[in-house]
């Protein structure tokens, strides 16, 4: 918690929040994930791993979780999870396609602060997300407002909305299907 707060104090635009997501938000984001089979999940903006831990706890043998985190201190904490299924990546998600093959991912789960990114950057990231997802795969993103709902609707054929009040601050969740 202190590590994340310190990162937020130094660069709030990059972290997008002062504290990590609640376990309730992690649970609501991942409720559509089918954990009964091996899956390849990519996490964008994993922070210290509040959603990562939730995913790892349910993933079957043969599954893989590739988790991107740009901040070095947060990445260090994330890497300490040391689970065989976890592949932590200390890089900008703008380079997603350098690490992940097209049409190879079942779910992309994201805590990226979309509202703080330039439109061009968002379009680039969402385009890359669409490319790496398998047909029928899901992009699941939380946001504290509905700012980017029109953008997601433009880039994905189907977008459903969820809401989790038990989080600081309460958050909307987009479930976008490729
Ligand atoms: C709102 S926090 C979410 C952290 C964690 N997933 C959670 O839910 O508690 C956003 C995270 O995205 C990371 N981030 C922001 N821009 C990024 C980028 N371009 N590439 C990779 N990570 C990024 C931040 O460092 C921060 O850890």
PDB file of C-alpha atoms and ligand atoms in Angstrom:
ATOM      1  CA  UNK A   1       0.000   0.000   0.000  1.00  0.00           C
ATOM      2  CA  UNK A   2       2.803   2.428   0.942  1.00  0.00           C
ATOM      3  CA  UNK A   3       4.738   1.595  -2.228  1.00  0.00           C
ATOM      4  CA  UNK A   4       1.718   2.437  -4.377  1.00  0.00           C
ATOM      5  CA  UNK A   5       0.926   5.617  -2.449  1.00  0.00           C
ATOM      6  CA  UNK A   6       4.534   6.798  -2.880  1.00  0.00           C
ATOM      7  CA  UNK A   7       4.358   6.100  -6.644  1.00  0.00           C
ATOM      8  CA  UNK A   8       1.068   8.031  -6.797  1.00  0.00           C
ATOM      9  CA  UNK A   9       2.565  10.949  -4.864  1.00  0.00           C
ATOM     10  CA  UNK A  10       5.425  11.117  -7.383  1.00  0.00           C
ATOM     11  CA  UNK A  11       3.302  10.692 -10.537  1.00  0.00           C
ATOM     12  CA  UNK A  12      -0.469  10.703 -10.004  1.00  0.00           C
ATOM     13  CA  UNK A  13      -1.151  11.087 -13.732  1.00  0.00           C
ATOM     14  CA  UNK A  14       0.591   7.769 -14.325  1.00  0.00           C
ATOM     15  CA  UNK A  15      -0.907   5.788 -11.429  1.00  0.00           C
ATOM     16  CA  UNK A  16      -4.372   7.325 -11.917  1.00  0.00           C
ATOM     17  CA  UNK A  17      -5.300   6.720  -8.269  1.00  0.00           C
ATOM     18  CA  UNK A  18      -3.874   7.086  -4.758  1.00  0.00           C
ATOM     19  CA  UNK A  19      -4.511   3.514  -3.667  1.00  0.00           C
ATOM     20  CA  UNK A  20      -4.711   0.056  -5.200  1.00  0.00           C
ATOM     21  CA  UNK A  21      -7.994  -1.505  -6.315  1.00  0.00           C
ATOM     22  CA  UNK A  22     -10.137  -3.310  -3.743  1.00  0.00           C
ATOM     23  CA  UNK A  23     -10.553  -7.078  -3.770  1.00  0.00           C
ATOM     24  CA  UNK A  24     -14.231  -6.435  -4.579  1.00  0.00           C
ATOM     25  CA  UNK A  25     -13.278  -4.610  -7.779  1.00  0.00           C
ATOM     26  CA  UNK A  26     -10.799  -7.363  -8.705  1.00  0.00           C
ATOM     27  CA  UNK A  27     -13.536  -9.963  -8.185  1.00  0.00           C
ATOM     28  CA  UNK A  28     -16.101  -8.040 -10.238  1.00  0.00           C
ATOM     29  CA  UNK A  29     -13.655  -7.477 -13.093  1.00  0.00           C
ATOM     30  CA  UNK A  30     -12.775 -11.141 -13.346  1.00  0.00           C
ATOM     31  CA  UNK A  31     -16.197 -12.689 -12.838  1.00  0.00           C
ATOM     32  CA  UNK A  32     -16.639 -13.386 -16.577  1.00  0.00           C
ATOM     33  CA  UNK A  33     -13.271 -15.162 -16.854  1.00  0.00           C
ATOM     34  CA  UNK A  34     -13.583 -18.907 -17.437  1.00  0.00           C
ATOM     35  CA  UNK A  35     -10.952 -20.370 -15.114  1.00  0.00           C
ATOM     36  CA  UNK A  36     -11.972 -23.981 -15.823  1.00  0.00           C
ATOM     37  CA  UNK A  37      -9.523 -24.236 -18.729  1.00  0.00           C
ATOM     38  CA  UNK A  38      -5.957 -23.002 -19.346  1.00  0.00           C
ATOM     39  CA  UNK A  39      -6.060 -19.342 -20.379  1.00  0.00           C
ATOM     40  CA  UNK A  40      -3.616 -16.681 -21.527  1.00  0.00           C
ATOM     41  CA  UNK A  41      -4.387 -13.427 -19.735  1.00  0.00           C
ATOM     42  CA  UNK A  42      -2.599 -10.108 -20.258  1.00  0.00           C
ATOM     43  CA  UNK A  43      -2.809  -7.477 -17.532  1.00  0.00           C
ATOM     44  CA  UNK A  44      -2.116  -3.813 -18.354  1.00  0.00           C
ATOM     45  CA  UNK A  45      -0.957  -1.537 -15.525  1.00  0.00           C
ATOM     46  CA  UNK A  46      -0.693  -4.265 -12.890  1.00  0.00           C
ATOM     47  CA  UNK A  47       0.640  -1.970 -10.139  1.00  0.00           C
ATOM     48  CA  UNK A  48       1.621  -3.943  -7.032  1.00  0.00           C
ATOM     49  CA  UNK A  49      -0.616  -6.829  -8.096  1.00  0.00           C
ATOM     50  CA  UNK A  50      -4.014  -6.388  -6.460  1.00  0.00           C
ATOM     51  CA  UNK A  51      -5.818  -7.815  -9.507  1.00  0.00           C
ATOM     52  CA  UNK A  52      -2.860 -10.032 -10.454  1.00  0.00           C
ATOM     53  CA  UNK A  53      -3.048 -11.938  -7.156  1.00  0.00           C
ATOM     54  CA  UNK A  54      -6.760 -12.457  -7.631  1.00  0.00           C
ATOM     55  CA  UNK A  55      -6.170 -13.926 -11.096  1.00  0.00           C
ATOM     56  CA  UNK A  56      -3.256 -16.139 -10.063  1.00  0.00           C
ATOM     57  CA  UNK A  57      -5.324 -17.606  -7.246  1.00  0.00           C
ATOM     58  CA  UNK A  58      -7.817 -19.026  -9.750  1.00  0.00           C
ATOM     59  CA  UNK A  59      -5.758 -19.875 -12.828  1.00  0.00           C
ATOM     60  CA  UNK A  60      -5.386 -23.552 -13.770  1.00  0.00           C
ATOM     61  CA  UNK A  61      -2.079 -25.250 -14.592  1.00  0.00           C
ATOM     62  CA  UNK A  62      -1.034 -24.441 -18.147  1.00  0.00           C
ATOM     63  CA  UNK A  63      -2.366 -20.864 -17.887  1.00  0.00           C
ATOM     64  CA  UNK A  64      -0.188 -17.783 -18.328  1.00  0.00           C
ATOM     65  CA  UNK A  65      -0.480 -14.223 -17.028  1.00  0.00           C
ATOM     66  CA  UNK A  66       1.631 -11.597 -18.788  1.00  0.00           C
ATOM     67  CA  UNK A  67       1.505  -8.475 -16.587  1.00  0.00           C
ATOM     68  CA  UNK A  68       2.774  -5.052 -17.723  1.00  0.00           C
ATOM     69  CA  UNK A  69       3.829  -2.363 -15.252  1.00  0.00           C
ATOM     70  CA  UNK A  70       5.778   0.747 -16.279  1.00  0.00           C
ATOM     71  CA  UNK A  71       6.804   2.004 -12.818  1.00  0.00           C
ATOM     72  CA  UNK A  72      10.021   0.355 -11.610  1.00  0.00           C
ATOM     73  CA  UNK A  73       9.144   0.331  -7.884  1.00  0.00           C
ATOM     74  CA  UNK A  74       5.690  -1.124  -8.524  1.00  0.00           C
ATOM     75  CA  UNK A  75       7.171  -3.634 -10.948  1.00  0.00           C
ATOM     76  CA  UNK A  76       9.682  -4.737  -8.303  1.00  0.00           C
ATOM     77  CA  UNK A  77       6.825  -5.436  -5.893  1.00  0.00           C
ATOM     78  CA  UNK A  78       4.810  -7.189  -8.624  1.00  0.00           C
ATOM     79  CA  UNK A  79       7.776  -9.432  -9.490  1.00  0.00           C
ATOM     80  CA  UNK A  80       8.088 -10.522  -5.864  1.00  0.00           C
ATOM     81  CA  UNK A  81       4.884 -12.557  -6.349  1.00  0.00           C
ATOM     82  CA  UNK A  82       7.159 -15.183  -8.004  1.00  0.00           C
ATOM     83  CA  UNK A  83       4.496 -17.471  -9.421  1.00  0.00           C
ATOM     84  CA  UNK A  84       5.442 -19.754 -12.326  1.00  0.00           C
ATOM     85  CA  UNK A  85       2.397 -18.642 -14.351  1.00  0.00           C
ATOM     86  CA  UNK A  86       3.294 -14.948 -14.016  1.00  0.00           C
ATOM     87  CA  UNK A  87       5.426 -13.208 -16.666  1.00  0.00           C
ATOM     88  CA  UNK A  88       5.992  -9.644 -15.356  1.00  0.00           C
ATOM     89  CA  UNK A  89       7.048  -7.045 -17.947  1.00  0.00           C
ATOM     90  CA  UNK A  90       8.572  -3.708 -16.948  1.00  0.00           C
ATOM     91  CA  UNK A  91       7.652  -1.755 -20.073  1.00  0.00           C
ATOM     92  CA  UNK A  92       5.100   0.616 -21.579  1.00  0.00           C
ATOM     93  CA  UNK A  93       1.964  -1.180 -22.788  1.00  0.00           C
ATOM     94  CA  UNK A  94       2.346   0.788 -26.029  1.00  0.00           C
ATOM     95  CA  UNK A  95       4.864  -1.959 -26.904  1.00  0.00           C
ATOM     96  CA  UNK A  96       2.399  -4.764 -26.134  1.00  0.00           C
ATOM     97  CA  UNK A  97       2.744  -6.357 -29.563  1.00  0.00           C
ATOM     98  CA  UNK A  98       6.510  -6.754 -29.119  1.00  0.00           C
ATOM     99  CA  UNK A  99       5.795  -9.232 -26.286  1.00  0.00           C
ATOM    100  CA  UNK A 100       2.508 -10.892 -27.213  1.00  0.00           C
ATOM    101  CA  UNK A 101       1.489 -12.604 -30.487  1.00  0.00           C
ATOM    102  CA  UNK A 102      -1.606 -11.533 -32.357  1.00  0.00           C
ATOM    103  CA  UNK A 103      -4.808 -13.514 -31.683  1.00  0.00           C
ATOM    104  CA  UNK A 104      -3.173 -15.419 -28.777  1.00  0.00           C
ATOM    105  CA  UNK A 105      -4.870 -13.913 -25.703  1.00  0.00           C
ATOM    106  CA  UNK A 106      -8.168 -14.915 -24.063  1.00  0.00           C
ATOM    107  CA  UNK A 107      -8.570 -11.876 -21.764  1.00  0.00           C
ATOM    108  CA  UNK A 108      -6.882  -8.472 -21.449  1.00  0.00           C
ATOM    109  CA  UNK A 109      -7.520  -6.997 -17.998  1.00  0.00           C
ATOM    110  CA  UNK A 110      -6.581  -3.379 -17.503  1.00  0.00           C
ATOM    111  CA  UNK A 111      -6.213  -0.822 -14.751  1.00  0.00           C
ATOM    112  CA  UNK A 112      -4.566   1.717 -17.057  1.00  0.00           C
ATOM    113  CA  UNK A 113      -5.593   5.317 -16.255  1.00  0.00           C
ATOM    114  CA  UNK A 114      -7.255   5.755 -19.668  1.00  0.00           C
ATOM    115  CA  UNK A 115      -8.680   9.171 -18.757  1.00  0.00           C
ATOM    116  CA  UNK A 116      -5.130  10.527 -18.380  1.00  0.00           C
ATOM    117  CA  UNK A 117      -3.895   9.346 -21.788  1.00  0.00           C
ATOM    118  CA  UNK A 118      -3.971  11.263 -25.075  1.00  0.00           C
ATOM    119  CA  UNK A 119      -6.601  10.081 -27.556  1.00  0.00           C
ATOM    120  CA  UNK A 120      -3.926   8.937 -30.029  1.00  0.00           C
ATOM    121  CA  UNK A 121      -2.216   6.842 -27.331  1.00  0.00           C
ATOM    122  CA  UNK A 122      -5.532   5.293 -26.278  1.00  0.00           C
ATOM    123  CA  UNK A 123      -6.392   4.415 -29.877  1.00  0.00           C
ATOM    124  CA  UNK A 124      -2.963   2.846 -30.320  1.00  0.00           C
ATOM    125  CA  UNK A 125      -3.265   0.762 -27.122  1.00  0.00           C
ATOM    126  CA  UNK A 126      -6.855  -0.346 -27.805  1.00  0.00           C
ATOM    127  CA  UNK A 127      -5.898  -1.253 -31.401  1.00  0.00           C
ATOM    128  CA  UNK A 128      -3.057  -3.420 -30.055  1.00  0.00           C
ATOM    129  CA  UNK A 129      -5.402  -4.991 -27.480  1.00  0.00           C
ATOM    130  CA  UNK A 130      -7.856  -5.877 -30.246  1.00  0.00           C
ATOM    131  CA  UNK A 131      -5.052  -7.444 -32.292  1.00  0.00           C
ATOM    132  CA  UNK A 132      -3.671  -9.670 -29.534  1.00  0.00           C
ATOM    133  CA  UNK A 133      -7.108 -10.938 -28.453  1.00  0.00           C
ATOM    134  CA  UNK A 134      -8.463 -14.157 -29.911  1.00  0.00           C
ATOM    135  CA  UNK A 135     -11.808 -13.802 -31.711  1.00  0.00           C
ATOM    136  CA  UNK A 136     -14.429 -13.736 -28.931  1.00  0.00           C
ATOM    137  CA  UNK A 137     -11.792 -12.675 -26.366  1.00  0.00           C
ATOM    138  CA  UNK A 138     -12.548  -9.975 -23.783  1.00  0.00           C
ATOM    139  CA  UNK A 139     -10.925  -6.649 -22.885  1.00  0.00           C
ATOM    140  CA  UNK A 140     -11.930  -5.749 -19.316  1.00  0.00           C
ATOM    141  CA  UNK A 141     -11.102  -2.228 -18.138  1.00  0.00           C
ATOM    142  CA  UNK A 142     -12.090  -0.228 -15.074  1.00  0.00           C
ATOM    143  CA  UNK A 143     -12.539   3.545 -15.017  1.00  0.00           C
ATOM    144  CA  UNK A 144     -13.735   6.002 -12.364  1.00  0.00           C
ATOM    145  CA  UNK A 145     -15.929   7.826 -14.908  1.00  0.00           C
ATOM    146  CA  UNK A 146     -17.617   6.900 -18.193  1.00  0.00           C
ATOM    147  CA  UNK A 147     -15.232   9.121 -20.189  1.00  0.00           C
ATOM    148  CA  UNK A 148     -14.051   6.465 -22.583  1.00  0.00           C
ATOM    149  CA  UNK A 149     -17.274   4.556 -23.130  1.00  0.00           C
ATOM    150  CA  UNK A 150     -17.797   6.091 -26.619  1.00  0.00           C
ATOM    151  CA  UNK A 151     -14.212   5.231 -27.615  1.00  0.00           C
ATOM    152  CA  UNK A 152     -14.594   1.607 -26.508  1.00  0.00           C
ATOM    153  CA  UNK A 153     -17.906   1.331 -28.338  1.00  0.00           C
ATOM    154  CA  UNK A 154     -16.201   2.617 -31.476  1.00  0.00           C
ATOM    155  CA  UNK A 155     -13.376   0.077 -31.217  1.00  0.00           C
ATOM    156  CA  UNK A 156     -15.233  -3.050 -30.026  1.00  0.00           C
ATOM    157  CA  UNK A 157     -18.463  -4.512 -31.424  1.00  0.00           C
ATOM    158  CA  UNK A 158     -19.920  -5.295 -27.975  1.00  0.00           C
ATOM    159  CA  UNK A 159     -19.336  -3.364 -24.717  1.00  0.00           C
ATOM    160  CA  UNK A 160     -21.192  -4.124 -21.488  1.00  0.00           C
ATOM    161  CA  UNK A 161     -20.987  -2.087 -18.327  1.00  0.00           C
ATOM    162  CA  UNK A 162     -20.528  -3.031 -14.668  1.00  0.00           C
ATOM    163  CA  UNK A 163     -20.113  -0.995 -11.468  1.00  0.00           C
ATOM    164  CA  UNK A 164     -18.319  -1.652  -8.182  1.00  0.00           C
ATOM    165  CA  UNK A 165     -19.177   0.723  -5.305  1.00  0.00           C
ATOM    166  CA  UNK A 166     -16.773  -0.858  -2.775  1.00  0.00           C
ATOM    167  CA  UNK A 167     -13.585   0.724  -4.104  1.00  0.00           C
ATOM    168  CA  UNK A 168     -11.755   4.036  -3.638  1.00  0.00           C
ATOM    169  CA  UNK A 169     -13.161   5.646  -5.699  1.00  0.00           C
ATOM    170  CA  UNK A 170     -16.127   3.538  -6.908  1.00  0.00           C
ATOM    171  CA  UNK A 171     -15.450   2.259 -10.424  1.00  0.00           C
ATOM    172  CA  UNK A 172     -17.221   1.398 -13.660  1.00  0.00           C
ATOM    173  CA  UNK A 173     -16.103  -1.692 -15.543  1.00  0.00           C
ATOM    174  CA  UNK A 174     -16.188  -2.144 -19.318  1.00  0.00           C
ATOM    175  CA  UNK A 175     -16.450  -5.709 -20.616  1.00  0.00           C
ATOM    176  CA  UNK A 176     -15.611  -5.361 -24.323  1.00  0.00           C
ATOM    177  CA  UNK A 177     -15.814  -8.401 -26.627  1.00  0.00           C
ATOM    178  CA  UNK A 178     -13.737  -8.731 -29.779  1.00  0.00           C
TER     179      UNK A 178
HETATM  180  C1  LIG B   1      -4.968   2.753 -11.446  1.00  0.00           C
HETATM  181  S1  LIG B   1      -3.384   1.949 -11.294  1.00  0.00           S
HETATM  182  C2  LIG B   1      -3.938   0.247 -11.238  1.00  0.00           C
HETATM  183  C3  LIG B   1      -2.971  -0.642 -10.497  1.00  0.00           C
HETATM  184  C4  LIG B   1      -3.526  -2.040 -10.204  1.00  0.00           C
HETATM  185  N1  LIG B   1      -3.882  -2.725 -11.407  1.00  0.00           N
HETATM  186  C5  LIG B   1      -4.752  -1.940  -9.326  1.00  0.00           C
HETATM  187  O1  LIG B   1      -5.864  -2.112  -9.847  1.00  0.00           O
HETATM  188  O2  LIG B   1      -4.607  -1.697  -8.115  1.00  0.00           O
HETATM  189  C6  LIG B   1      -2.699   2.105 -12.948  1.00  0.00           C
HETATM  190  C7  LIG B   1      -1.363   1.414 -13.161  1.00  0.00           C
HETATM  191  O3  LIG B   1      -0.983   1.516 -14.530  1.00  0.00           O
HETATM  192  C8  LIG B   1       0.411   1.764 -14.626  1.00  0.00           C
HETATM  193  N2  LIG B   1       0.667   2.381 -15.938  1.00  0.00           N
HETATM  194  C9  LIG B   1       0.295   3.616 -16.348  1.00  0.00           C
HETATM  195  N3  LIG B   1       0.644   3.821 -17.635  1.00  0.00           N
HETATM  196  C10 LIG B   1       1.244   2.671 -18.050  1.00  0.00           C
HETATM  197  C11 LIG B   1       1.829   2.274 -19.290  1.00  0.00           C
HETATM  198  N4  LIG B   1       1.844   3.107 -20.340  1.00  0.00           N
HETATM  199  N5  LIG B   1       2.363   1.040 -19.383  1.00  0.00           N
HETATM  200  C12 LIG B   1       2.338   0.192 -18.302  1.00  0.00           C
HETATM  201  N6  LIG B   1       1.807   0.512 -17.104  1.00  0.00           N
HETATM  202  C13 LIG B   1       1.260   1.742 -16.979  1.00  0.00           C
HETATM  203  C14 LIG B   1       0.690   2.677 -13.431  1.00  0.00           C
HETATM  204  O4  LIG B   1       2.041   2.716 -13.069  1.00  0.00           O
HETATM  205  C15 LIG B   1      -0.218   2.049 -12.363  1.00  0.00           C
HETATM  206  O5  LIG B   1       0.449   1.053 -11.640  1.00  0.00           O
END
